């Protein structure tokens, strides 16, 4: 046996790493906690809630962008990478937050948004001035073609990905909003700027980066038209740039390899087949990526299509098959770009919200891959009852309204009905801290986005007080996972992939074997474990004590159990 493999026999061949054993909690600063009553969450607000996060039991905090920004896309349009967004506070507030995170033995991961900047970034302000400006080549400029945009590329926020700039009468590329011009990574100066700003934050002591749409940094050669088969899902085309791996390896050599840090690529448009090319640890590119197959199962495109349990299981089985000991996976079903996890994959009715939210975290923390929890999931926060276009803030929604509803392609009713299930704003409503006005999120008269009206029942104060709450169950599950290496490194086997109601799987590390049984339905289910498997000793159940069993289980609606075999 090679030395390395022998060394890693206790971890099933995986090289042990802190980021493989951690659970990450995503904070969306604008909606987490407002400290000064202006209705906008801020860094001081986050610092004031670090004890809450520590008590919950998460190890790493990922902060969505906190940099200076005109907020065309809530901070994903950065004006100055070395400055804190004024609404969020000052650099001193950031240093205080980082200190607080470290003092509690947690880690901080920042968002690195370097596929594009804001159009108000100094580089773009210069770049658009003239064709011979020293910053011209920091972005992607092209002349018109046949009196229109240079190619057929579309923006994720509706319309062409090209905007004509009158100053020089050329088009610039923006895969997202008009105010988010794409950087030209083929320019070595741009890459050096990025490495410099990464070091700026790493030298302060942050523990890594979640990299926004990182597979888009190298554009497909020749900027040709999107081929017809990709037109509906251009993200699978935009990830085909020829230099992606070269740039990530360069970034690793110049920055990442010099720090004890983690890298998580947001890999919208990357297939599972392509994944090892980004995360195989012998390639020195990224530690792990977000694959969208599971999170977008019910809405792979803009339209809600629903989902079935065997489809979700098939995704996890395939991930398990296609990723080897040199790769690593992530597990997540929610973030700031997706609707609420309990509303999408559970059942957010009065009767089943609590058990289904608990079931979902049982699953996320016992599947293979580093779990990511989105703020408010620990309270079972739900989608928002949107009534009309005025209820939304998201630029994606506003642009789509103009493109689809105002042009008469879609009726207002069906547009809003779809958004109630799919909109990003579902996840962006303020954290529900307590039953006081504006859910205790702000002391001011108005939060930047309306609080979900269910905050009087669903809030952190309730969660911390009630021993049967979703919050306390999360905390128990997090502690369990934290002390059980089999959930990080154990092998995975789905015992009944076709079952439409139950998800039944094992995680095995050496002699340690766990059986997870999840009832994803509104009904009780009687079930005999396949192949005479015995359930073993019950470790955790989301519905309190379950009957003692050998191999015939009676599961209540949305019941989740973990056994040690
Ligand atoms: O998201 C890009 C992405 O992959 C999509 O989820 C996208 O936001 C949208 O849902 C397309 O329909 C990242 C950020 O997470 C998102 O908040 C930003 O808006 C986007 O990049 C641009 O920076
Ligand atoms: Ca504030």
mmCIF file of N, CA, C and O in Angstrom, residues 300-377:
data_model
loop_
_atom_site.group_PDB
_atom_site.id
_atom_site.type_symbol
_atom_site.label_atom_id
_atom_site.label_comp_id
_atom_site.label_asym_id
_atom_site.label_seq_id
_atom_site.Cartn_x
_atom_site.Cartn_y
_atom_site.Cartn_z
ATOM 1 N N UNK A 300 -35.084 23.761 -12.847
ATOM 2 C CA UNK A 300 -33.818 23.807 -13.596
ATOM 3 C C UNK A 300 -33.697 25.055 -14.460
ATOM 4 O O UNK A 300 -32.608 25.554 -14.698
ATOM 5 N N UNK A 301 -34.804 25.570 -14.919
ATOM 6 C CA UNK A 301 -34.833 26.848 -15.643
ATOM 7 C C UNK A 301 -35.650 27.810 -14.810
ATOM 8 O O UNK A 301 -35.856 27.570 -13.622
ATOM 9 N N UNK A 302 -36.151 28.880 -15.394
ATOM 10 C CA UNK A 302 -36.931 29.847 -14.613
ATOM 11 C C UNK A 302 -38.246 29.261 -14.085
ATOM 12 O O UNK A 302 -38.789 29.732 -13.099
ATOM 13 N N UNK A 303 -38.758 28.222 -14.758
ATOM 14 C CA UNK A 303 -40.074 27.702 -14.433
ATOM 15 C C UNK A 303 -40.037 26.569 -13.418
ATOM 16 O O UNK A 303 -39.207 25.663 -13.503
ATOM 17 N N UNK A 304 -40.935 26.619 -12.443
ATOM 18 C CA UNK A 304 -41.082 25.533 -11.467
ATOM 19 C C UNK A 304 -41.647 24.301 -12.160
ATOM 20 O O UNK A 304 -42.691 24.374 -12.811
ATOM 21 N N UNK A 305 -40.967 23.146 -12.027
ATOM 22 C CA UNK A 305 -41.484 21.927 -12.649
ATOM 23 C C UNK A 305 -41.774 20.828 -11.626
ATOM 24 O O UNK A 305 -42.301 19.781 -11.974
ATOM 25 N N UNK A 306 -41.428 21.054 -10.366
ATOM 26 C CA UNK A 306 -41.664 20.044 -9.335
ATOM 27 C C UNK A 306 -40.554 19.008 -9.300
ATOM 28 O O UNK A 306 -39.629 19.046 -10.123
ATOM 29 N N UNK A 307 -40.626 18.091 -8.363
ATOM 30 C CA UNK A 307 -39.567 17.083 -8.238
ATOM 31 C C UNK A 307 -40.110 15.832 -7.568
ATOM 32 O O UNK A 307 -41.166 15.860 -6.946
ATOM 33 N N UNK A 308 -39.361 14.728 -7.740
ATOM 34 C CA UNK A 308 -39.730 13.451 -7.135
ATOM 35 C C UNK A 308 -38.514 12.900 -6.397
ATOM 36 O O UNK A 308 -37.383 13.042 -6.849
ATOM 37 N N UNK A 309 -38.787 12.222 -5.283
ATOM 38 C CA UNK A 309 -37.691 11.728 -4.453
ATOM 39 C C UNK A 309 -36.679 10.844 -5.195
ATOM 40 O O UNK A 309 -35.473 11.035 -5.032
ATOM 41 N N UNK A 310 -37.125 9.897 -6.045
ATOM 42 C CA UNK A 310 -36.118 9.086 -6.750
ATOM 43 C C UNK A 310 -35.162 9.916 -7.617
ATOM 44 O O UNK A 310 -34.006 9.534 -7.797
ATOM 45 N N UNK A 311 -35.649 11.058 -8.113
ATOM 46 C CA UNK A 311 -34.746 11.929 -8.897
ATOM 47 C C UNK A 311 -33.634 12.487 -8.009
ATOM 48 O O UNK A 311 -32.470 12.542 -8.395
ATOM 49 N N UNK A 312 -34.013 12.919 -6.815
ATOM 50 C CA UNK A 312 -33.015 13.483 -5.895
ATOM 51 C C UNK A 312 -31.999 12.407 -5.507
ATOM 52 O O UNK A 312 -30.786 12.640 -5.510
ATOM 53 N N UNK A 313 -32.500 11.209 -5.227
ATOM 54 C CA UNK A 313 -31.608 10.110 -4.847
ATOM 55 C C UNK A 313 -30.660 9.759 -5.987
ATOM 56 O O UNK A 313 -29.495 9.438 -5.764
ATOM 57 N N UNK A 314 -31.185 9.829 -7.222
ATOM 58 C CA UNK A 314 -30.343 9.507 -8.381
ATOM 59 C C UNK A 314 -29.192 10.514 -8.507
ATOM 60 O O UNK A 314 -28.072 10.147 -8.859
ATOM 61 N N UNK A 315 -29.474 11.767 -8.172
ATOM 62 C CA UNK A 315 -28.417 12.791 -8.228
ATOM 63 C C UNK A 315 -27.312 12.455 -7.218
ATOM 64 O O UNK A 315 -26.122 12.462 -7.540
ATOM 65 N N UNK A 316 -27.728 12.140 -5.991
ATOM 66 C CA UNK A 316 -26.721 11.838 -4.968
ATOM 67 C C UNK A 316 -25.951 10.558 -5.290
ATOM 68 O O UNK A 316 -24.738 10.465 -5.058
ATOM 69 N N UNK A 317 -26.659 9.562 -5.876
ATOM 70 C CA UNK A 317 -25.984 8.307 -6.233
ATOM 71 C C UNK A 317 -24.935 8.566 -7.310
ATOM 72 O O UNK A 317 -23.807 8.069 -7.242
ATOM 73 N N UNK A 318 -25.302 9.393 -8.275
ATOM 74 C CA UNK A 318 -24.382 9.689 -9.364
ATOM 75 C C UNK A 318 -23.169 10.475 -8.856
ATOM 76 O O UNK A 318 -22.043 10.232 -9.277
ATOM 77 N N UNK A 319 -23.428 11.416 -7.945
ATOM 78 C CA UNK A 319 -22.310 12.177 -7.385
ATOM 79 C C UNK A 319 -21.360 11.219 -6.666
ATOM 80 O O UNK A 319 -20.139 11.313 -6.770
ATOM 81 N N UNK A 320 -21.949 10.293 -5.934
ATOM 82 C CA UNK A 320 -21.127 9.331 -5.204
ATOM 83 C C UNK A 320 -20.308 8.467 -6.171
ATOM 84 O O UNK A 320 -19.140 8.191 -5.928
ATOM 85 N N UNK A 321 -20.919 8.077 -7.289
ATOM 86 C CA UNK A 321 -20.224 7.229 -8.267
ATOM 87 C C UNK A 321 -19.109 7.977 -8.997
ATOM 88 O O UNK A 321 -18.057 7.426 -9.260
ATOM 89 N N UNK A 322 -19.393 9.221 -9.356
ATOM 90 C CA UNK A 322 -18.458 9.926 -10.251
ATOM 91 C C UNK A 322 -17.332 10.640 -9.522
ATOM 92 O O UNK A 322 -16.380 11.099 -10.141
ATOM 93 N N UNK A 323 -17.464 10.801 -8.188
ATOM 94 C CA UNK A 323 -16.404 11.484 -7.452
ATOM 95 C C UNK A 323 -15.616 10.461 -6.628
ATOM 96 O O UNK A 323 -16.206 9.668 -5.905
ATOM 97 N N UNK A 324 -14.302 10.510 -6.769
ATOM 98 C CA UNK A 324 -13.450 9.528 -6.086
ATOM 99 C C UNK A 324 -12.761 10.098 -4.865
ATOM 100 O O UNK A 324 -13.104 11.188 -4.392
ATOM 101 N N UNK A 325 -11.773 9.374 -4.350
ATOM 102 C CA UNK A 325 -11.105 9.808 -3.106
ATOM 103 C C UNK A 325 -10.299 11.088 -3.277
ATOM 104 O O UNK A 325 -9.936 11.722 -2.290
ATOM 105 N N UNK A 326 -10.005 11.458 -4.511
ATOM 106 C CA UNK A 326 -9.261 12.708 -4.711
ATOM 107 C C UNK A 326 -10.181 13.916 -4.892
ATOM 108 O O UNK A 326 -9.723 15.039 -4.990
ATOM 109 N N UNK A 327 -11.493 13.649 -4.971
ATOM 110 C CA UNK A 327 -12.460 14.743 -5.156
ATOM 111 C C UNK A 327 -13.179 15.004 -3.843
ATOM 112 O O UNK A 327 -13.119 14.199 -2.928
ATOM 113 N N UNK A 328 -13.867 16.119 -3.783
ATOM 114 C CA UNK A 328 -14.714 16.377 -2.621
ATOM 115 C C UNK A 328 -15.985 17.075 -3.081
ATOM 116 O O UNK A 328 -15.968 17.825 -4.051
ATOM 117 N N UNK A 329 -17.081 16.828 -2.358
ATOM 118 C CA UNK A 329 -18.383 17.340 -2.783
ATOM 119 C C UNK A 329 -18.927 18.337 -1.757
ATOM 120 O O UNK A 329 -18.428 18.421 -0.628
ATOM 121 N N UNK A 330 -19.950 19.073 -2.137
ATOM 122 C CA UNK A 330 -20.685 19.917 -1.187
ATOM 123 C C UNK A 330 -22.121 19.389 -1.108
ATOM 124 O O UNK A 330 -22.585 18.739 -2.032
ATOM 125 N N UNK A 331 -22.798 19.684 -0.015
ATOM 126 C CA UNK A 331 -24.211 19.314 0.141
ATOM 127 C C UNK A 331 -24.984 20.563 0.519
ATOM 128 O O UNK A 331 -24.708 21.181 1.560
ATOM 129 N N UNK A 332 -25.929 20.945 -0.317
ATOM 130 C CA UNK A 332 -26.734 22.133 0.010
ATOM 131 C C UNK A 332 -28.029 22.089 -0.774
ATOM 132 O O UNK A 332 -28.083 21.543 -1.876
ATOM 133 N N UNK A 333 -29.063 22.624 -0.212
ATOM 134 C CA UNK A 333 -30.356 22.693 -0.899
ATOM 135 C C UNK A 333 -30.940 24.093 -0.823
ATOM 136 O O UNK A 333 -32.119 24.295 -1.118
ATOM 137 N N UNK A 334 -30.136 25.046 -0.397
ATOM 138 C CA UNK A 334 -30.626 26.416 -0.280
ATOM 139 C C UNK A 334 -29.439 27.362 -0.280
ATOM 140 O O UNK A 334 -28.317 26.972 0.040
ATOM 141 N N UNK A 335 -29.695 28.592 -0.657
ATOM 142 C CA UNK A 335 -28.750 29.702 -0.520
ATOM 143 C C UNK A 335 -29.520 30.975 -0.886
ATOM 144 O O UNK A 335 -30.753 30.924 -1.020
ATOM 145 N N UNK A 336 -28.817 32.078 -1.027
ATOM 146 C CA UNK A 336 -29.492 33.356 -1.287
ATOM 147 C C UNK A 336 -30.066 33.459 -2.706
ATOM 148 O O UNK A 336 -30.687 34.460 -3.036
ATOM 149 N N UNK A 337 -29.813 32.464 -3.554
ATOM 150 C CA UNK A 337 -30.316 32.487 -4.929
ATOM 151 C C UNK A 337 -31.477 31.529 -5.139
ATOM 152 O O UNK A 337 -31.899 31.310 -6.280
ATOM 153 N N UNK A 338 -31.938 30.913 -4.072
ATOM 154 C CA UNK A 338 -32.949 29.872 -4.222
ATOM 155 C C UNK A 338 -34.023 30.011 -3.161
ATOM 156 O O UNK A 338 -33.788 30.594 -2.110
ATOM 157 N N UNK A 339 -35.212 29.462 -3.449
ATOM 158 C CA UNK A 339 -36.285 29.549 -2.452
ATOM 159 C C UNK A 339 -35.925 28.762 -1.195
ATOM 160 O O UNK A 339 -34.926 28.045 -1.147
ATOM 161 N N UNK A 340 -36.735 28.879 -0.173
ATOM 162 C CA UNK A 340 -36.463 28.262 1.119
ATOM 163 C C UNK A 340 -36.497 26.736 1.057
ATOM 164 O O UNK A 340 -37.373 26.153 0.399
ATOM 165 N N UNK A 341 -35.574 26.117 1.760
ATOM 166 C CA UNK A 341 -35.438 24.662 1.684
ATOM 167 C C UNK A 341 -36.693 23.930 2.150
ATOM 168 O O UNK A 341 -37.135 22.968 1.523
ATOM 169 N N UNK A 342 -37.324 24.400 3.236
ATOM 170 C CA UNK A 342 -38.479 23.654 3.747
ATOM 171 C C UNK A 342 -39.672 23.802 2.813
ATOM 172 O O UNK A 342 -40.491 22.890 2.674
ATOM 173 N N UNK A 343 -39.763 24.936 2.115
ATOM 174 C CA UNK A 343 -40.872 25.145 1.176
ATOM 175 C C UNK A 343 -40.666 24.358 -0.112
ATOM 176 O O UNK A 343 -41.619 24.025 -0.804
ATOM 177 N N UNK A 344 -39.419 24.086 -0.452
ATOM 178 C CA UNK A 344 -39.107 23.428 -1.724
ATOM 179 C C UNK A 344 -39.018 21.909 -1.581
ATOM 180 O O UNK A 344 -39.599 21.173 -2.365
ATOM 181 N N UNK A 345 -38.273 21.461 -0.589
ATOM 182 C CA UNK A 345 -38.015 20.015 -0.468
ATOM 183 C C UNK A 345 -38.770 19.377 0.694
ATOM 184 O O UNK A 345 -38.782 18.160 0.836
ATOM 185 N N UNK A 346 -39.357 20.209 1.557
ATOM 186 C CA UNK A 346 -40.140 19.679 2.664
ATOM 187 C C UNK A 346 -41.597 20.020 2.456
ATOM 188 O O UNK A 346 -42.085 20.055 1.325
ATOM 189 N N UNK A 347 -42.282 20.288 3.552
ATOM 190 C CA UNK A 347 -43.694 20.660 3.485
ATOM 191 C C UNK A 347 -43.860 21.775 4.509
ATOM 192 O O UNK A 347 -43.733 21.549 5.716
ATOM 193 N N UNK A 348 -44.128 23.002 4.011
ATOM 194 C CA UNK A 348 -44.133 24.143 4.952
ATOM 195 C C UNK A 348 -45.518 24.421 5.549
ATOM 196 O O UNK A 348 -45.765 25.497 6.086
ATOM 197 N N UNK A 349 -46.418 23.435 5.482
ATOM 198 C CA UNK A 349 -47.731 23.605 6.121
ATOM 199 C C UNK A 349 -47.554 23.590 7.646
ATOM 200 O O UNK A 349 -46.529 23.141 8.158
ATOM 201 N N UNK A 350 -48.563 24.071 8.354
ATOM 202 C CA UNK A 350 -48.524 24.106 9.817
ATOM 203 C C UNK A 350 -48.197 22.737 10.397
ATOM 204 O O UNK A 350 -47.400 22.598 11.313
ATOM 205 N N UNK A 351 -48.825 21.713 9.799
ATOM 206 C CA UNK A 351 -48.689 20.369 10.331
ATOM 207 C C UNK A 351 -47.280 19.780 10.141
ATOM 208 O O UNK A 351 -46.759 19.108 11.025
ATOM 209 N N UNK A 352 -46.665 20.037 9.001
ATOM 210 C CA UNK A 352 -45.437 19.309 8.681
ATOM 211 C C UNK A 352 -44.170 20.161 8.583
ATOM 212 O O UNK A 352 -43.098 19.632 8.305
ATOM 213 N N UNK A 353 -44.279 21.471 8.795
ATOM 214 C CA UNK A 353 -43.087 22.313 8.656
ATOM 215 C C UNK A 353 -41.978 21.877 9.602
ATOM 216 O O UNK A 353 -40.824 21.696 9.188
ATOM 217 N N UNK A 354 -42.316 21.672 10.863
ATOM 218 C CA UNK A 354 -41.272 21.345 11.842
ATOM 219 C C UNK A 354 -40.621 19.985 11.547
ATOM 220 O O UNK A 354 -39.395 19.908 11.387
ATOM 221 N N UNK A 355 -41.412 18.898 11.414
ATOM 222 C CA UNK A 355 -40.734 17.633 11.128
ATOM 223 C C UNK A 355 -39.990 17.633 9.800
ATOM 224 O O UNK A 355 -38.904 17.049 9.702
ATOM 225 N N UNK A 356 -40.542 18.284 8.770
ATOM 226 C CA UNK A 356 -39.844 18.199 7.476
ATOM 227 C C UNK A 356 -38.562 19.022 7.470
ATOM 228 O O UNK A 356 -37.574 18.621 6.868
ATOM 229 N N UNK A 357 -38.552 20.158 8.185
ATOM 230 C CA UNK A 357 -37.295 20.928 8.279
ATOM 231 C C UNK A 357 -36.232 20.113 9.020
ATOM 232 O O UNK A 357 -35.052 20.117 8.650
ATOM 233 N N UNK A 358 -36.650 19.386 10.047
ATOM 234 C CA UNK A 358 -35.704 18.549 10.789
ATOM 235 C C UNK A 358 -35.214 17.383 9.934
ATOM 236 O O UNK A 358 -34.045 17.008 9.982
ATOM 237 N N UNK A 359 -36.127 16.819 9.154
ATOM 238 C CA UNK A 359 -35.729 15.715 8.274
ATOM 239 C C UNK A 359 -34.672 16.188 7.269
ATOM 240 O O UNK A 359 -33.678 15.501 7.021
ATOM 241 N N UNK A 360 -34.886 17.379 6.724
ATOM 242 C CA UNK A 360 -33.954 17.856 5.697
ATOM 243 C C UNK A 360 -32.552 18.077 6.252
ATOM 244 O O UNK A 360 -31.563 17.763 5.594
ATOM 245 N N UNK A 361 -32.461 18.576 7.470
ATOM 246 C CA UNK A 361 -31.107 18.784 8.013
ATOM 247 C C UNK A 361 -30.493 17.443 8.396
ATOM 248 O O UNK A 361 -29.277 17.254 8.295
ATOM 249 N N UNK A 362 -31.318 16.485 8.786
ATOM 250 C CA UNK A 362 -30.789 15.144 9.072
ATOM 251 C C UNK A 362 -30.123 14.610 7.806
ATOM 252 O O UNK A 362 -29.026 14.050 7.848
ATOM 253 N N UNK A 363 -30.777 14.823 6.681
ATOM 254 C CA UNK A 363 -30.220 14.357 5.414
ATOM 255 C C UNK A 363 -28.933 15.110 5.050
ATOM 256 O O UNK A 363 -27.903 14.488 4.781
ATOM 257 N N UNK A 364 -29.013 16.440 5.079
ATOM 258 C CA UNK A 364 -27.839 17.222 4.648
ATOM 259 C C UNK A 364 -26.595 16.894 5.468
ATOM 260 O O UNK A 364 -25.485 16.878 4.945
ATOM 261 N N UNK A 365 -26.790 16.648 6.755
ATOM 262 C CA UNK A 365 -25.630 16.426 7.625
ATOM 263 C C UNK A 365 -25.155 14.979 7.623
ATOM 264 O O UNK A 365 -24.152 14.665 8.253
ATOM 265 N N UNK A 366 -25.894 14.086 6.951
ATOM 266 C CA UNK A 366 -25.438 12.693 6.924
ATOM 267 C C UNK A 366 -25.119 12.204 5.514
ATOM 268 O O UNK A 366 -24.748 11.056 5.329
ATOM 269 N N UNK A 367 -25.282 13.059 4.512
ATOM 270 C CA UNK A 367 -24.853 12.690 3.159
ATOM 271 C C UNK A 367 -23.376 13.017 3.010
ATOM 272 O O UNK A 367 -22.764 13.649 3.874
ATOM 273 N N UNK A 368 -22.804 12.623 1.862
ATOM 274 C CA UNK A 368 -21.362 12.767 1.675
ATOM 275 C C UNK A 368 -21.023 14.092 0.991
ATOM 276 O O UNK A 368 -21.402 14.308 -0.159
ATOM 277 N N UNK A 369 -20.293 14.949 1.710
ATOM 278 C CA UNK A 369 -19.924 16.256 1.176
ATOM 279 C C UNK A 369 -20.052 17.289 2.275
ATOM 280 O O UNK A 369 -20.816 17.090 3.224
ATOM 281 N N UNK A 370 -19.332 18.384 2.153
ATOM 282 C CA UNK A 370 -19.399 19.426 3.178
ATOM 283 C C UNK A 370 -20.760 20.118 3.127
ATOM 284 O O UNK A 370 -21.130 20.675 2.095
ATOM 285 N N UNK A 371 -21.527 20.093 4.236
ATOM 286 C CA UNK A 371 -22.861 20.694 4.216
ATOM 287 C C UNK A 371 -22.817 22.216 4.352
ATOM 288 O O UNK A 371 -22.013 22.760 5.115
ATOM 289 N N UNK A 372 -23.714 22.871 3.612
ATOM 290 C CA UNK A 372 -23.882 24.319 3.697
ATOM 291 C C UNK A 372 -25.314 24.605 4.123
ATOM 292 O O UNK A 372 -26.260 24.164 3.470
ATOM 293 N N UNK A 373 -25.433 25.366 5.216
ATOM 294 C CA UNK A 373 -26.747 25.731 5.738
ATOM 295 C C UNK A 373 -26.947 27.210 5.465
ATOM 296 O O UNK A 373 -26.038 28.018 5.676
ATOM 297 N N UNK A 374 -28.130 27.577 5.013
ATOM 298 C CA UNK A 374 -28.404 28.988 4.756
ATOM 299 C C UNK A 374 -29.127 29.616 5.947
ATOM 300 O O UNK A 374 -29.992 28.969 6.565
ATOM 301 N N UNK A 375 -28.806 30.854 6.253
ATOM 302 C CA UNK A 375 -29.386 31.530 7.426
ATOM 303 C C UNK A 375 -30.912 31.401 7.460
ATOM 304 O O UNK A 375 -31.591 31.597 6.448
ATOM 305 N N UNK A 376 -31.435 31.081 8.616
ATOM 306 C CA UNK A 376 -32.882 30.951 8.777
ATOM 307 C C UNK A 376 -33.393 29.532 8.578
ATOM 308 O O UNK A 376 -34.481 29.200 9.030
ATOM 309 N N UNK A 377 -32.573 28.694 7.904
ATOM 310 C CA UNK A 377 -33.003 27.296 7.747
ATOM 311 C C UNK A 377 -33.114 26.628 9.112
ATOM 312 O O UNK A 377 -33.933 25.730 9.305
#
